[in-house]
Amino acid sequence: MLTKYMHRNLQPNTKIGWNLEIPTWIKNVEARTYAEENGLFFLETSAKTAINVNDIFYEIARRLPRAQPAQQPAGIDLANRPAERSQASSCCS
């Protein structure tokens, strides 16, 4: 069930791992090796002790693509048009 949720809701190339049965140093070495072999960023974190939690969020934010400035939309902005002349001020009145 968790796997289906993750496949539906996570972006491609998102890697999350946990396994309480494997010693931590093995998980760390394997994860770091996998990251290096695939050109990925690796940082071990701990929700329990808060080690590197802020750092991982800063690193994610730093690596996100910068937002592009909004482009001027094509067309006419009716809100900024000069006031139209009334018919009483036309040349034929």
Tab-separated table of C-alpha atoms in Angstrom:
chain	number	residue	atom	x	y	z
A	1	MET	CA	0.000	0.000	0.000
A	2	LEU	CA	2.793	2.437	0.899
A	3	THR	CA	4.646	1.546	-2.287
A	4	LYS	CA	1.569	2.308	-4.426
A	5	TYR	CA	1.136	5.667	-2.675
A	6	MET	CA	4.788	6.541	-3.231
A	7	HIS	CA	4.666	5.599	-6.924
A	8	ARG	CA	1.566	7.749	-7.435
A	9	ASN	CA	2.687	10.777	-5.432
A	10	LEU	CA	6.477	11.114	-5.597
A	11	GLN	CA	8.466	12.612	-8.437
A	12	PRO	CA	10.632	10.276	-10.531
A	13	ASN	CA	14.128	9.734	-9.105
A	14	THR	CA	12.955	10.401	-5.525
A	15	LYS	CA	14.714	7.973	-3.235
A	16	ILE	CA	13.545	7.312	0.319
A	17	GLY	CA	14.820	4.421	2.358
A	18	TRP	CA	14.515	2.843	5.754
A	19	ASN	CA	15.100	-0.606	7.139
A	20	LEU	CA	15.445	-1.128	10.870
A	21	GLU	CA	16.828	-4.653	10.438
A	22	ILE	CA	20.003	-3.575	8.602
A	23	PRO	CA	22.781	-1.956	10.680
A	24	THR	CA	22.987	1.802	10.102
A	25	TRP	CA	26.556	1.798	8.779
A	26	ILE	CA	25.605	-0.691	6.023
A	27	LYS	CA	22.604	1.387	4.980
A	28	ASN	CA	24.749	4.521	4.944
A	29	VAL	CA	27.530	2.984	2.835
A	30	GLU	CA	25.107	1.433	0.340
A	31	ALA	CA	23.028	4.596	0.054
A	32	ARG	CA	26.088	6.815	-0.363
A	33	THR	CA	27.522	4.456	-3.000
A	34	TYR	CA	24.212	4.346	-4.877
A	35	ALA	CA	24.001	8.149	-4.814
A	36	GLU	CA	27.561	8.568	-6.090
A	37	GLU	CA	27.075	6.007	-8.871
A	38	ASN	CA	23.904	7.734	-10.047
A	39	GLY	CA	24.952	11.371	-9.661
A	40	LEU	CA	22.562	11.961	-6.755
A	41	PHE	CA	22.885	14.038	-3.595
A	42	PHE	CA	23.158	12.062	-0.343
A	43	LEU	CA	22.826	13.310	3.227
A	44	GLU	CA	21.980	11.123	6.197
A	45	THR	CA	19.360	12.693	8.464
A	46	SER	CA	17.642	11.818	11.716
A	47	ALA	CA	14.153	12.913	12.661
A	48	LYS	CA	14.814	11.610	16.174
A	49	THR	CA	17.876	13.785	16.851
A	50	ALA	CA	17.239	16.431	14.147
A	51	ILE	CA	20.716	15.846	12.692
A	52	ASN	CA	20.940	17.408	9.207
A	53	VAL	CA	17.168	17.966	8.994
A	54	ASN	CA	17.480	21.700	8.306
A	55	ASP	CA	20.481	21.082	6.065
A	56	ILE	CA	18.575	18.699	3.789
A	57	PHE	CA	15.746	21.208	3.290
A	58	TYR	CA	18.218	24.009	2.536
A	59	GLU	CA	20.030	21.772	0.058
A	60	ILE	CA	16.773	20.782	-1.666
A	61	ALA	CA	15.746	24.436	-1.939
A	62	ARG	CA	19.194	25.381	-3.266
A	63	ARG	CA	18.991	22.723	-5.976
A	64	LEU	CA	15.452	23.564	-7.144
A	65	PRO	CA	15.271	25.403	-10.459
A	66	ARG	CA	15.024	29.135	-10.005
A	67	ALA	CA	11.593	30.577	-10.766
A	68	GLN	CA	11.471	32.348	-14.092
A	69	PRO	CA	10.148	35.913	-14.023
A	70	ALA	CA	6.598	36.200	-15.256
A	71	GLN	CA	6.482	37.130	-18.911
A	72	GLN	CA	4.326	39.988	-20.092
A	73	PRO	CA	1.163	38.363	-21.443
A	74	ALA	CA	0.329	39.023	-25.074
A	75	GLY	CA	-2.771	41.077	-25.704
A	76	ILE	CA	-4.349	44.243	-24.390
A	77	ASP	CA	-4.804	45.000	-20.709
A	78	LEU	CA	-8.298	46.499	-20.601
A	79	ALA	CA	-7.804	47.739	-17.061
A	80	ASN	CA	-5.046	50.149	-18.183
A	81	ARG	CA	-6.768	51.621	-21.259
A	82	PRO	CA	-7.231	55.392	-21.307
A	83	ALA	CA	-10.801	56.503	-20.757
A	84	GLU	CA	-12.805	56.462	-23.979
A	85	ARG	CA	-14.345	59.670	-25.223
A	86	SER	CA	-18.023	60.090	-24.643
A	87	GLN	CA	-20.258	60.565	-27.682
A	88	ALA	CA	-21.033	64.127	-26.615
A	89	SER	CA	-17.414	65.107	-27.209
A	90	SER	CA	-17.196	63.600	-30.677
A	91	CYS	CA	-16.469	65.743	-33.704
A	92	CYS	CA	-20.017	65.448	-35.049
A	93	SER	CA	-22.017	66.589	-32.070
